[in-house]
Coordinates of C-alpha atoms in Angstrom, one line a residue:
X1 CA 85.7 50.5 -3.0
X2 CA 84.4 53.9 -2.4
X3 CA 83.1 55.8 -5.4
X4 CA 82.6 59.5 -5.3
X5 CA 80.3 61.1 -7.8
X6 CA 80.8 64.8 -8.7
X7 CA 77.9 66.5 -10.4
X8 CA 78.8 69.6 -12.3
X9 CA 76.6 72.1 -14.1
X10 CA 77.1 75.6 -15.3
X11 CA 75.4 78.6 -13.6
X12 CA 74.0 81.2 -15.9
X13 CA 74.2 84.7 -14.5
X14 CA 70.9 86.6 -14.8
X15 CA 71.9 89.9 -13.5
X16 CA 72.3 91.3 -16.9
X17 CA 68.7 90.7 -18.0
X18 CA 67.1 94.1 -18.4
X19 CA 63.8 95.0 -16.9
X20 CA 61.6 97.0 -19.2
X21 CA 59.1 99.3 -17.6
X22 CA 57.1 100.5 -20.6
X23 CA 54.1 98.7 -22.1
X24 CA 53.2 98.3 -25.8
X25 CA 49.5 98.3 -26.4
X26 CA 48.0 95.4 -28.4
X27 CA 44.8 95.3 -30.3
X28 CA 42.7 94.3 -27.2
X29 CA 41.4 97.3 -25.2
X30 CA 42.7 97.5 -21.7
X31 CA 39.3 98.7 -20.5
X32 CA 38.0 95.1 -20.7
X33 CA 40.7 93.6 -18.5
X34 CA 39.4 95.0 -15.2
X35 CA 42.9 94.8 -13.7
X36 CA 43.8 95.5 -10.1
X37 CA 45.8 97.6 -9.6
X38 CA 44.8 99.5 -12.8
X39 CA 47.3 101.1 -15.3
X40 CA 48.5 98.0 -16.9
X41 CA 49.2 95.6 -14.0
X42 CA 52.7 94.2 -13.4
X43 CA 53.5 92.9 -16.9
X44 CA 56.5 93.6 -19.2
X45 CA 55.0 93.5 -22.7
X46 CA 57.7 94.6 -25.1
X47 CA 58.5 92.9 -28.4
X48 CA 60.7 89.9 -27.7
X49 CA 60.4 90.0 -24.0
X50 CA 57.4 87.9 -23.3
X51 CA 57.3 84.1 -23.9
X52 CA 55.5 82.7 -27.0
X53 CA 52.3 82.0 -24.9
X54 CA 52.2 85.5 -23.6
X55 CA 52.8 87.3 -20.3
X56 CA 50.4 88.2 -17.6
X57 CA 48.9 91.3 -19.2
X58 CA 48.5 89.8 -22.7
X59 CA 46.8 86.6 -21.3
X60 CA 44.4 88.6 -19.2
X61 CA 43.5 90.5 -22.3
X62 CA 42.8 87.2 -24.0
X63 CA 40.6 86.1 -21.1
X64 CA 38.5 89.2 -21.3
X65 CA 38.1 89.1 -25.1
X66 CA 35.7 86.2 -24.6
X67 CA 32.1 87.2 -23.7
X68 CA 31.0 85.9 -20.3
X69 CA 27.9 83.8 -20.6
X70 CA 27.3 83.1 -16.9
X71 CA 29.5 80.0 -16.7
X72 CA 33.3 79.7 -16.2
X73 CA 35.8 76.9 -16.2
X74 CA 39.4 77.2 -15.3
X75 CA 42.3 74.8 -14.6
X76 CA 45.0 74.9 -12.0
X77 CA 48.3 73.1 -12.0
X78 CA 51.5 73.3 -10.1
X79 CA 55.1 72.1 -9.6
X80 CA 55.9 70.9 -13.1
X81 CA 59.6 71.1 -12.5
X82 CA 62.1 68.3 -12.9
X83 CA 63.7 66.5 -9.9
X84 CA 67.2 67.7 -10.7
X85 CA 69.1 70.0 -13.1
X86 CA 69.8 67.0 -15.5
X87 CA 66.5 65.0 -15.3
X88 CA 63.7 65.2 -17.8
X89 CA 60.9 63.1 -16.2
X90 CA 59.0 66.2 -15.1
X91 CA 59.0 67.6 -18.7
X92 CA 57.5 64.4 -20.0
X93 CA 54.6 64.6 -17.5
X94 CA 54.2 68.3 -18.1
X95 CA 53.8 67.7 -21.8
X96 CA 50.8 65.4 -21.0
X97 CA 49.5 68.1 -18.7
X98 CA 49.4 70.6 -21.5
X99 CA 47.7 68.1 -23.8
X100 CA 45.0 67.5 -21.1
X101 CA 44.5 71.3 -20.7
X102 CA 44.0 71.5 -24.5
X103 CA 41.5 68.7 -24.4
X104 CA 39.4 70.3 -21.6
X105 CA 39.5 73.7 -23.3
X106 CA 39.0 75.8 -20.1
X107 CA 38.6 79.6 -20.2
X108 CA 42.2 79.8 -18.8
X109 CA 44.8 78.0 -16.8
X110 CA 46.9 79.1 -13.8
X111 CA 50.2 77.5 -12.9
X112 CA 50.9 77.7 -9.1
X113 CA 54.7 77.9 -9.4
X114 CA 57.9 75.9 -9.6
X115 CA 58.2 75.9 -13.4
X116 CA 61.9 75.0 -13.3
X117 CA 64.2 73.2 -11.0
X118 CA 66.8 76.0 -10.7
X119 CA 65.6 79.0 -12.7
X120 CA 68.5 78.8 -15.1
X121 CA 68.0 79.9 -18.7
X122 CA 68.1 76.5 -20.4
X123 CA 65.4 75.2 -18.1
X124 CA 63.2 78.4 -18.6
X125 CA 63.6 77.7 -22.4
X126 CA 62.3 74.1 -21.9
X127 CA 59.4 75.3 -19.8
X128 CA 58.5 78.0 -22.4
X129 CA 58.8 75.6 -25.3
X130 CA 56.5 73.0 -23.7
X131 CA 54.0 75.7 -22.6
X132 CA 53.9 77.3 -26.0
X133 CA 51.7 74.4 -27.1
X134 CA 48.9 75.5 -24.7
X135 CA 45.8 76.7 -26.5
X136 CA 44.2 78.8 -23.8
X137 CA 45.3 81.9 -21.8
X138 CA 47.9 80.8 -19.3
X139 CA 48.8 82.7 -16.1
X140 CA 51.6 82.1 -13.6
X141 CA 52.3 82.3 -9.8
X142 CA 56.0 82.5 -8.9
X143 CA 57.4 79.6 -6.8
X144 CA 60.5 79.3 -4.7
X145 CA 62.4 77.4 -7.4
X146 CA 61.7 80.1 -9.9
X147 CA 63.7 82.7 -8.0
X148 CA 66.8 80.7 -6.9
X149 CA 69.0 83.1 -8.8
X150 CA 66.8 86.1 -8.4
X151 CA 63.6 87.3 -10.1
X152 CA 65.0 89.2 -13.0
X153 CA 64.1 86.7 -15.7
X154 CA 60.5 86.1 -14.4
X155 CA 59.9 89.8 -13.9
X156 CA 61.2 90.7 -17.3
X157 CA 59.0 88.2 -19.2
X158 CA 56.0 87.4 -17.0
X159 CA 54.9 89.7 -14.3
X160 CA 56.2 93.1 -13.1
X161 CA 56.4 93.7 -9.3
X162 CA 53.2 95.3 -7.9
X163 CA 53.6 99.0 -7.0
X164 CA 51.5 98.3 -3.9
X165 CA 53.4 95.4 -2.5
X166 CA 56.8 95.4 -4.3
X167 CA 56.3 91.7 -5.1
X168 CA 54.8 89.7 -7.9
X169 CA 51.2 90.0 -6.8
X170 CA 48.3 90.8 -9.2
X171 CA 44.6 90.5 -9.6
X172 CA 42.0 90.5 -12.3
X173 CA 38.3 89.9 -12.9
X174 CA 36.3 87.9 -15.3
X175 CA 32.5 87.5 -15.2
X176 CA 31.3 87.3 -11.6
X177 CA 34.7 86.4 -10.1
X178 CA 37.9 88.0 -8.9
X179 CA 41.2 86.2 -9.1
X180 CA 43.9 87.1 -6.7
X181 CA 47.5 85.9 -7.3
X182 CA 49.7 86.2 -4.2
X183 CA 53.5 85.9 -4.1
X184 CA 54.7 83.6 -1.3
X185 CA 57.9 82.4 -3.1
X186 CA 59.9 83.7 -0.1
X187 CA 57.8 81.5 2.3
X188 CA 56.3 84.7 3.8
X189 CA 53.7 87.4 3.4
X190 CA 54.6 91.0 4.2
X191 CA 52.4 93.7 5.9
X192 CA 52.1 95.4 2.5
X193 CA 50.8 92.2 1.0
X194 CA 48.3 91.7 3.7
X195 CA 47.0 95.3 3.2
X196 CA 46.7 94.6 -0.5
X197 CA 45.1 91.2 -0.1
X198 CA 42.4 92.6 2.3
X199 CA 41.6 95.3 -0.2
X200 CA 41.3 92.7 -3.0
X201 CA 39.0 90.5 -0.9
X202 CA 36.5 93.3 -0.2
X203 CA 34.2 92.5 -3.1
X204 CA 30.8 90.8 -3.4
X205 CA 32.1 88.7 -6.3
X206 CA 33.3 85.1 -6.2
X207 CA 36.8 85.2 -4.8
X208 CA 39.7 82.8 -5.7
X209 CA 43.2 83.1 -4.3
X210 CA 46.2 81.5 -5.9
X211 CA 49.6 81.2 -4.1
X212 CA 52.5 78.8 -4.1
X213 CA 53.3 78.0 -0.4
X214 CA 50.6 76.5 1.8
X215 CA 49.8 78.1 5.2
X216 CA 50.7 76.3 8.4
X217 CA 47.7 74.1 8.9
X218 CA 47.5 70.5 10.3
X219 CA 49.5 68.1 8.2
X220 CA 50.7 70.5 5.5
X221 CA 54.4 70.6 5.6
X222 CA 56.9 73.1 4.1
X223 CA 54.7 76.0 5.1
X224 CA 54.6 79.7 5.4
X225 CA 57.2 81.0 7.8
X226 CA 58.7 82.5 9.8
X227 CA 55.9 82.4 12.4
X228 CA 52.5 80.7 12.8
X229 CA 51.0 84.1 13.0
X230 CA 51.6 84.7 9.3
X231 CA 49.5 81.7 8.4
X232 CA 46.8 82.5 10.9
X233 CA 46.5 86.0 9.5
X234 CA 46.3 84.7 6.0
X235 CA 43.6 82.1 6.8
X236 CA 41.8 84.6 9.0
X237 CA 41.4 87.1 6.1
X238 CA 40.1 84.4 3.8
X239 CA 37.6 83.3 6.5
X240 CA 36.5 86.9 7.2
X241 CA 35.8 87.8 3.6
X242 CA 34.4 84.3 2.7
X243 CA 36.9 83.4 0.0
X244 CA 35.4 80.7 -2.2
X245 CA 38.7 78.8 -2.9
X246 CA 42.4 79.1 -2.0
X247 CA 44.7 77.2 -4.4
X248 CA 48.1 76.1 -3.2
X249 CA 51.2 74.4 -4.7
X250 CA 54.6 73.4 -3.4
X251 CA 53.6 70.0 -1.9
X252 CA 53.8 67.4 -4.7
X253 CA 50.4 65.8 -4.4
X254 CA 46.6 66.5 -4.5
X255 CA 44.7 67.5 -1.4
X256 CA 41.4 69.3 -0.8
X257 CA 39.9 70.2 2.5
X258 CA 37.6 72.8 4.0
X259 CA 38.9 74.9 6.9
X260 CA 36.0 76.9 8.4
X261 CA 34.0 78.1 5.5
X262 CA 36.9 78.2 3.0
X263 CA 37.9 75.5 0.6
X264 CA 41.6 74.9 0.2
X265 CA 43.2 72.8 -2.6
X266 CA 46.8 71.7 -2.9
X267 CA 47.7 70.9 -6.5
X268 CA 51.4 70.1 -7.0
X269 CA 51.3 67.2 -9.4
X270 CA 52.2 68.6 -12.8
X271 CA 55.6 66.9 -13.1
X272 CA 57.8 67.2 -10.0
X273 CA 58.6 64.0 -8.0
X274 CA 55.5 63.0 -6.1
X275 CA 55.2 63.0 -2.3
X276 CA 53.7 60.0 -0.6
X277 CA 51.7 61.0 2.5
X278 CA 49.9 58.3 4.4
X279 CA 47.9 60.8 6.5
X280 CA 46.6 63.0 3.7
X281 CA 46.7 63.7 0.0
X282 CA 47.0 61.6 -3.1
X283 CA 50.4 61.2 -4.7
X284 CA 49.2 61.3 -8.3
X285 CA 50.0 63.5 -11.3
X286 CA 47.0 65.7 -12.0
X287 CA 45.4 69.0 -12.6
X288 CA 42.5 70.7 -10.9
X289 CA 39.4 71.8 -12.8
X290 CA 37.0 74.4 -11.3
X291 CA 33.6 75.4 -12.7
X292 CA 31.6 78.4 -11.7
X293 CA 28.0 78.2 -12.7
X294 CA 26.2 81.3 -11.4
X295 CA 26.7 81.2 -7.6
X296 CA 27.7 77.5 -7.6
X297 CA 31.4 76.5 -7.5
X298 CA 32.4 72.9 -8.2
X299 CA 35.8 71.3 -8.5
X300 CA 37.4 68.0 -9.4
X301 CA 40.8 66.4 -9.7
X302 CA 41.7 65.2 -13.2
X303 CA 44.5 62.6 -13.2
X304 CA 47.2 62.6 -15.8
X305 CA 48.0 59.3 -17.5
X306 CA 51.7 58.5 -17.8
X307 CA 53.7 55.4 -18.4
X308 CA 56.9 56.6 -16.8
X309 CA 58.4 53.8 -14.8
X310 CA 57.7 53.9 -11.1
X311 CA 59.5 52.8 -8.0
X312 CA 56.4 52.6 -5.8
X313 CA 53.1 50.8 -5.8
X314 CA 51.6 50.3 -9.3
X315 CA 48.6 47.9 -8.8
X316 CA 45.1 49.3 -8.4
X317 CA 44.9 47.8 -4.9
X318 CA 48.1 49.3 -3.7
X319 CA 47.2 52.7 -5.2
X320 CA 44.0 52.7 -3.1
X321 CA 45.9 51.7 0.1
X322 CA 48.9 54.0 -0.4
X323 CA 47.0 57.1 -1.5
X324 CA 43.8 56.6 0.3
X325 CA 41.8 56.9 -2.9
X326 CA 38.0 56.5 -2.6
X327 CA 36.1 54.5 -5.2
X328 CA 34.7 57.7 -6.6
X329 CA 38.2 59.1 -7.1
X330 CA 39.4 55.8 -8.6
X331 CA 36.7 56.0 -11.3
X332 CA 38.5 59.0 -12.8
X333 CA 41.6 56.9 -13.6
X334 CA 42.2 55.3 -17.0
X335 CA 42.4 51.5 -16.8
X336 CA 46.2 51.6 -17.5
X337 CA 47.0 54.6 -15.3
X338 CA 50.3 54.3 -13.5
X339 CA 51.3 57.0 -11.0
X340 CA 54.9 58.1 -10.9
X341 CA 56.4 57.4 -7.4
X342 CA 59.7 59.1 -6.8
X343 CA 61.2 60.0 -3.4
X344 CA 61.8 63.7 -3.1
X345 CA 63.9 65.2 -0.3
X346 CA 63.1 68.7 -1.4
X347 CA 60.3 70.7 -2.9

Protein backbone atom coordinates (compact mmCIF):
# COMPACT_ATOMS: atom_id res chain seq x y z
CA UNK A 1 0.00 0.00 0.00
CA UNK A 2 1.39 3.34 -0.99
CA UNK A 3 1.23 6.02 1.66
CA UNK A 4 1.67 9.66 0.73
CA UNK A 5 2.64 12.08 3.46
CA UNK A 6 1.83 15.74 3.02
CA UNK A 7 3.72 18.21 5.18
CA UNK A 8 2.02 21.53 5.72
CA UNK A 9 3.21 24.63 7.48
CA UNK A 10 2.21 28.24 7.38
CA UNK A 11 4.29 30.93 5.74
CA UNK A 12 4.61 34.22 7.56
CA UNK A 13 4.92 37.23 5.31
CA UNK A 14 7.76 39.49 6.38
CA UNK A 15 7.28 42.27 3.89
CA UNK A 16 5.42 44.36 6.43
CA UNK A 17 8.31 44.54 8.89
CA UNK A 18 9.49 48.13 8.95
CA UNK A 19 13.14 49.08 8.69
CA UNK A 20 14.15 51.79 11.09
CA UNK A 21 17.05 53.97 10.03
CA UNK A 22 17.56 56.13 13.09
CA UNK A 23 19.75 55.13 16.04
CA UNK A 24 19.07 55.71 19.69
CA UNK A 25 22.20 56.34 21.71
CA UNK A 26 22.82 54.25 24.81
CA UNK A 27 25.03 55.07 27.76
CA UNK A 28 28.17 53.66 26.13
CA UNK A 29 30.12 56.21 24.08
CA UNK A 30 30.35 55.44 20.39
CA UNK A 31 33.92 56.72 20.29
CA UNK A 32 35.10 53.53 21.99
CA UNK A 33 33.61 51.23 19.41
CA UNK A 34 36.09 51.91 16.57
CA UNK A 35 33.50 50.91 14.01
CA UNK A 36 34.11 50.58 10.28
CA UNK A 37 32.49 52.31 8.53
CA UNK A 38 32.00 54.97 11.22
CA UNK A 39 28.72 56.78 12.00
CA UNK A 40 27.03 53.96 13.82
CA UNK A 41 27.57 50.92 11.62
CA UNK A 42 24.72 48.91 10.12
CA UNK A 43 22.55 48.45 13.21
CA UNK A 44 18.91 49.22 13.93
CA UNK A 45 18.85 50.17 17.59
CA UNK A 46 15.38 51.46 18.41
CA UNK A 47 13.32 50.42 21.42
CA UNK A 48 11.67 47.07 20.84
CA UNK A 49 13.46 46.41 17.56
CA UNK A 50 16.55 44.55 18.74
CA UNK A 51 16.54 41.08 20.35
CA UNK A 52 16.98 40.70 24.10
CA UNK A 53 20.69 39.94 23.73
CA UNK A 54 21.22 43.10 21.67
CA UNK A 55 22.03 43.91 18.07
CA UNK A 56 25.32 44.50 16.28
CA UNK A 57 25.90 48.02 17.50
CA UNK A 58 24.91 47.45 21.12
CA UNK A 59 27.06 44.32 21.36
CA UNK A 60 30.10 46.04 19.90
CA UNK A 61 29.60 48.75 22.50
CA UNK A 62 29.63 46.05 25.19
CA UNK A 63 32.84 44.58 23.81
CA UNK A 64 34.63 47.89 23.91
CA UNK A 65 33.47 48.74 27.42
CA UNK A 66 35.90 46.11 28.70
CA UNK A 67 39.49 47.41 28.96
CA UNK A 68 41.93 45.50 26.77
CA UNK A 69 44.71 43.90 28.84
CA UNK A 70 46.77 42.50 25.97
CA UNK A 71 44.92 39.17 25.75
CA UNK A 72 41.72 38.28 23.94
CA UNK A 73 39.51 35.21 23.79
CA UNK A 74 36.51 34.78 21.51
CA UNK A 75 34.26 31.93 20.45
CA UNK A 76 32.87 31.07 17.03
CA UNK A 77 29.91 28.85 16.24
CA UNK A 78 27.71 28.23 13.24
CA UNK A 79 24.66 26.48 11.82
CA UNK A 80 22.55 26.01 14.93
CA UNK A 81 19.35 25.62 12.89
CA UNK A 82 17.03 22.62 13.02
CA UNK A 83 16.85 19.98 10.28
CA UNK A 84 13.27 20.86 9.25
CA UNK A 85 10.52 23.38 10.08
CA UNK A 86 9.05 20.99 12.66
CA UNK A 87 12.14 19.46 14.29
CA UNK A 88 13.70 20.63 17.56
CA UNK A 89 16.92 18.61 17.77
CA UNK A 90 19.06 21.57 16.76
CA UNK A 91 17.51 23.71 19.49
CA UNK A 92 18.49 21.15 22.13
CA UNK A 93 22.10 21.13 20.98
CA UNK A 94 22.15 24.92 20.66
CA UNK A 95 21.00 25.31 24.27
CA UNK A 96 24.08 23.31 25.30
CA UNK A 97 26.22 25.51 23.05
CA UNK A 98 25.01 28.61 24.90
CA UNK A 99 25.75 26.89 28.22
CA UNK A 100 29.29 26.10 27.06
CA UNK A 101 29.87 29.70 25.95
CA UNK A 102 28.76 30.91 29.37
CA UNK A 103 31.16 28.46 31.03
CA UNK A 104 34.11 29.63 28.92
CA UNK A 105 33.30 33.33 29.43
CA UNK A 106 34.99 34.65 26.27
CA UNK A 107 35.20 38.35 25.48
CA UNK A 108 32.52 37.77 22.82
CA UNK A 109 30.99 35.16 20.50
CA UNK A 110 30.29 35.30 16.76
CA UNK A 111 27.66 33.09 15.08
CA UNK A 112 28.58 32.30 11.45
CA UNK A 113 24.99 32.03 10.24
CA UNK A 114 21.99 29.76 9.64
CA UNK A 115 20.24 30.57 12.91
CA UNK A 116 16.88 29.23 11.65
CA UNK A 117 15.73 26.62 9.15
CA UNK A 118 13.45 28.91 7.16
CA UNK A 119 13.66 32.46 8.63
CA UNK A 120 10.00 32.38 9.69
CA UNK A 121 9.00 34.42 12.73
CA UNK A 122 8.28 31.50 15.11
CA UNK A 123 11.76 30.11 14.48
CA UNK A 124 13.38 33.52 14.93
CA UNK A 125 11.52 33.69 18.25
CA UNK A 126 13.00 30.36 19.33
CA UNK A 127 16.52 31.39 18.31
CA UNK A 128 16.23 34.67 20.18
CA UNK A 129 14.76 33.00 23.27
CA UNK A 130 17.65 30.52 23.46
CA UNK A 131 20.27 33.14 22.69
CA UNK A 132 18.89 35.50 25.34
CA UNK A 133 20.60 33.29 27.93
CA UNK A 134 24.07 34.15 26.61
CA UNK A 135 26.16 36.14 29.09
CA UNK A 136 28.71 37.67 26.70
CA UNK A 137 28.41 40.03 23.70
CA UNK A 138 27.04 38.04 20.76
CA UNK A 139 27.44 39.01 17.10
CA UNK A 140 25.98 37.47 13.95
CA UNK A 141 26.84 36.71 10.32
CA UNK A 142 23.85 36.20 8.04
CA UNK A 143 23.53 32.74 6.43
CA UNK A 144 21.58 31.51 3.42
CA UNK A 145 18.78 30.02 5.57
CA UNK A 146 18.34 33.35 7.35
CA UNK A 147 17.16 35.10 4.19
CA UNK A 148 14.88 32.51 2.59
CA UNK A 149 12.00 35.01 2.73
CA UNK A 150 14.12 38.12 2.46
CA UNK A 151 16.34 40.10 4.80
CA UNK A 152 13.73 42.38 6.36
CA UNK A 153 13.62 40.71 9.76
CA UNK A 154 17.39 40.36 10.09
CA UNK A 155 18.09 43.89 8.93
CA UNK A 156 15.45 45.41 11.20
CA UNK A 157 16.75 43.72 14.35
CA UNK A 158 20.39 42.80 13.88
CA UNK A 159 22.46 44.56 11.22
CA UNK A 160 21.63 47.33 8.78
CA UNK A 161 23.05 47.07 5.23
CA UNK A 162 26.45 48.65 4.80
CA UNK A 163 26.35 51.94 2.85
CA UNK A 164 29.56 50.86 1.12
CA UNK A 165 28.48 47.41 -0.06
CA UNK A 166 24.68 47.37 0.17
CA UNK A 167 24.87 44.05 2.02
CA UNK A 168 25.17 43.00 5.66
CA UNK A 169 28.91 43.57 6.03
CA UNK A 170 30.53 45.27 9.01
CA UNK A 171 33.80 45.56 10.88
CA UNK A 172 35.04 46.54 14.32
CA UNK A 173 38.23 46.65 16.34
CA UNK A 174 39.13 45.49 19.80
CA UNK A 175 42.61 45.59 21.29
CA UNK A 176 45.19 44.78 18.63
CA UNK A 177 42.73 43.07 16.27
CA UNK A 178 40.27 43.91 13.51
CA UNK A 179 37.21 41.74 12.96
CA UNK A 180 35.62 41.72 9.49
CA UNK A 181 32.15 40.26 8.96
CA UNK A 182 31.43 39.47 5.30
CA UNK A 183 28.00 38.66 3.86
CA UNK A 184 28.10 35.59 1.56
CA UNK A 185 24.51 34.46 2.18
CA UNK A 186 23.90 34.73 -1.58
CA UNK A 187 26.83 32.37 -2.30
CA UNK A 188 28.69 35.27 -3.87
CA UNK A 189 30.86 38.34 -3.30
CA UNK A 190 30.28 41.50 -5.31
CA UNK A 191 32.85 43.95 -6.64
CA UNK A 192 31.73 46.46 -4.01
CA UNK A 193 32.35 43.88 -1.30
CA UNK A 194 35.82 43.14 -2.63
CA UNK A 195 36.69 46.85 -2.60
CA UNK A 196 35.45 47.14 0.98
CA UNK A 197 37.19 43.94 2.09
CA UNK A 198 40.54 45.05 0.68
CA UNK A 199 40.23 48.36 2.51
CA UNK A 200 39.44 46.57 5.76
CA UNK A 201 42.42 44.22 5.36
CA UNK A 202 44.86 47.10 4.99
CA UNK A 203 45.85 47.32 8.64
CA UNK A 204 48.91 46.22 10.65
CA UNK A 205 46.59 44.75 13.28
CA UNK A 206 45.64 41.12 13.66
CA UNK A 207 42.94 40.38 11.09
CA UNK A 208 40.04 37.94 11.42
CA UNK A 209 37.42 37.41 8.69
CA UNK A 210 34.03 35.80 9.38
CA UNK A 211 31.67 34.65 6.62
CA UNK A 212 29.07 31.94 6.09
CA UNK A 213 29.91 30.27 2.78
CA UNK A 214 33.34 28.65 2.25
CA UNK A 215 35.36 29.44 -0.87
CA UNK A 216 35.92 26.83 -3.55
CA UNK A 217 38.93 24.97 -2.24
CA UNK A 218 39.74 21.28 -2.45
CA UNK A 219 37.19 19.14 -0.67
CA UNK A 220 34.93 21.92 0.61
CA UNK A 221 31.51 21.55 -0.97
CA UNK A 222 28.58 24.00 -1.26
CA UNK A 223 30.97 26.79 -2.10
CA UNK A 224 31.06 30.36 -3.27
CA UNK A 225 29.58 30.71 -6.75
CA UNK A 226 29.01 31.43 -9.56
CA UNK A 227 32.63 31.03 -10.73
CA UNK A 228 35.91 29.78 -9.25
CA UNK A 229 37.33 33.27 -9.82
CA UNK A 230 35.25 34.65 -6.92
CA UNK A 231 36.85 32.20 -4.50
CA UNK A 232 40.32 32.75 -5.93
CA UNK A 233 39.94 36.51 -5.53
CA UNK A 234 38.73 36.13 -1.95
CA UNK A 235 41.53 33.79 -0.94
CA UNK A 236 44.05 35.90 -2.84
CA UNK A 237 43.17 39.02 -0.84
CA UNK A 238 43.52 37.15 2.43
CA UNK A 239 46.90 35.84 1.34
CA UNK A 240 48.07 39.25 0.11
CA UNK A 241 47.25 41.01 3.39
CA UNK A 242 48.21 38.08 5.63
CA UNK A 243 44.86 37.53 7.30
CA UNK A 244 45.41 35.63 10.52
CA UNK A 245 42.24 33.52 10.38
CA UNK A 246 39.18 33.10 8.15
CA UNK A 247 36.15 31.53 9.86
CA UNK A 248 33.50 29.77 7.77
CA UNK A 249 30.17 28.04 8.40
CA UNK A 250 27.65 26.32 6.12
CA UNK A 251 29.22 22.83 6.16
CA UNK A 252 28.02 20.98 9.24
CA UNK A 253 31.28 19.79 10.72
CA UNK A 254 34.62 21.02 12.04
CA UNK A 255 37.60 21.48 9.75
CA UNK A 256 40.78 23.51 10.07
CA UNK A 257 43.52 23.85 7.50
CA UNK A 258 46.18 26.27 6.34
CA UNK A 259 46.11 27.46 2.74
CA UNK A 260 49.29 29.34 1.93
CA UNK A 261 49.93 31.51 4.98
CA UNK A 262 46.25 31.82 5.99
CA UNK A 263 44.42 29.66 8.53
CA UNK A 264 40.86 28.64 7.62
CA UNK A 265 38.36 27.09 10.02
CA UNK A 266 34.95 25.62 9.14
CA UNK A 267 32.68 25.60 12.19
CA UNK A 268 29.16 24.44 11.40
CA UNK A 269 28.38 22.23 14.36
CA UNK A 270 26.10 24.21 16.67
CA UNK A 271 22.90 22.23 16.10
CA UNK A 272 22.17 21.46 12.42
CA UNK A 273 22.31 17.84 11.18
CA UNK A 274 25.96 16.86 10.98
CA UNK A 275 27.79 15.98 7.79
CA UNK A 276 29.96 12.87 7.65
CA UNK A 277 32.98 13.41 5.44
CA UNK A 278 35.47 10.57 5.11
CA UNK A 279 38.06 12.75 3.41
CA UNK A 280 38.05 15.74 5.77
CA UNK A 281 36.52 17.26 8.82
CA UNK A 282 35.00 15.96 12.02
CA UNK A 283 31.24 15.46 12.24
CA UNK A 284 30.84 16.57 15.84
CA UNK A 285 28.88 19.27 17.57
CA UNK A 286 31.30 21.90 18.73
CA UNK A 287 32.34 25.51 19.02
CA UNK A 288 35.70 27.06 18.17
CA UNK A 289 37.74 28.98 20.74
CA UNK A 290 40.42 31.46 19.65
CA UNK A 291 42.90 33.23 21.89
CA UNK A 292 45.08 36.20 20.99
CA UNK A 293 48.01 36.72 23.34
CA UNK A 294 50.11 39.59 22.05
CA UNK A 295 51.17 38.53 18.57
CA UNK A 296 50.32 34.87 19.11
CA UNK A 297 47.03 33.37 17.90
CA UNK A 298 45.93 29.93 19.09
CA UNK A 299 42.76 27.95 18.46
CA UNK A 300 41.00 24.80 19.52
CA UNK A 301 37.80 22.89 18.89
CA UNK A 302 35.58 22.49 21.95
CA UNK A 303 33.14 19.56 21.57
CA UNK A 304 29.58 19.87 22.85
CA UNK A 305 28.31 16.98 24.93
CA UNK A 306 24.86 15.73 23.97
CA UNK A 307 22.81 12.63 24.63
CA UNK A 308 20.56 13.00 21.59
CA UNK A 309 20.04 9.58 20.02
CA UNK A 310 22.23 8.96 16.98
CA UNK A 311 21.81 6.91 13.84
CA UNK A 312 25.53 6.63 13.17
CA UNK A 313 28.65 5.36 14.96
CA UNK A 314 28.60 5.82 18.73
CA UNK A 315 31.56 3.87 20.06
CA UNK A 316 34.88 5.59 20.65
CA UNK A 317 36.59 3.29 18.14
CA UNK A 318 34.04 4.05 15.43
CA UNK A 319 34.21 7.77 16.15
CA UNK A 320 37.94 7.75 15.52
CA UNK A 321 37.54 5.76 12.31
CA UNK A 322 34.54 7.67 10.98
CA UNK A 323 35.72 11.18 11.81
CA UNK A 324 39.50 10.69 11.56
CA UNK A 325 39.97 11.99 15.09
CA UNK A 326 43.51 12.04 16.40
CA UNK A 327 44.28 10.97 19.98
CA UNK A 328 44.88 14.63 20.87
CA UNK A 329 41.41 15.57 19.62
CA UNK A 330 39.85 12.59 21.39
CA UNK A 331 41.21 13.78 24.75
CA UNK A 332 38.90 16.79 24.53
CA UNK A 333 35.77 14.62 24.63
CA UNK A 334 33.91 13.79 27.85
CA UNK A 335 33.87 10.01 28.56
CA UNK A 336 30.16 9.73 27.73
CA UNK A 337 30.21 12.01 24.67
CA UNK A 338 27.92 10.87 21.83
CA UNK A 339 27.98 12.79 18.54
CA UNK A 340 24.71 13.28 16.73
CA UNK A 341 24.80 11.59 13.34
CA UNK A 342 21.98 12.64 11.01
CA UNK A 343 21.96 12.51 7.26
CA UNK A 344 21.43 15.94 5.71
CA UNK A 345 20.59 16.42 2.08
CA UNK A 346 20.79 20.19 2.33
CA UNK A 347 22.70 22.82 4.22
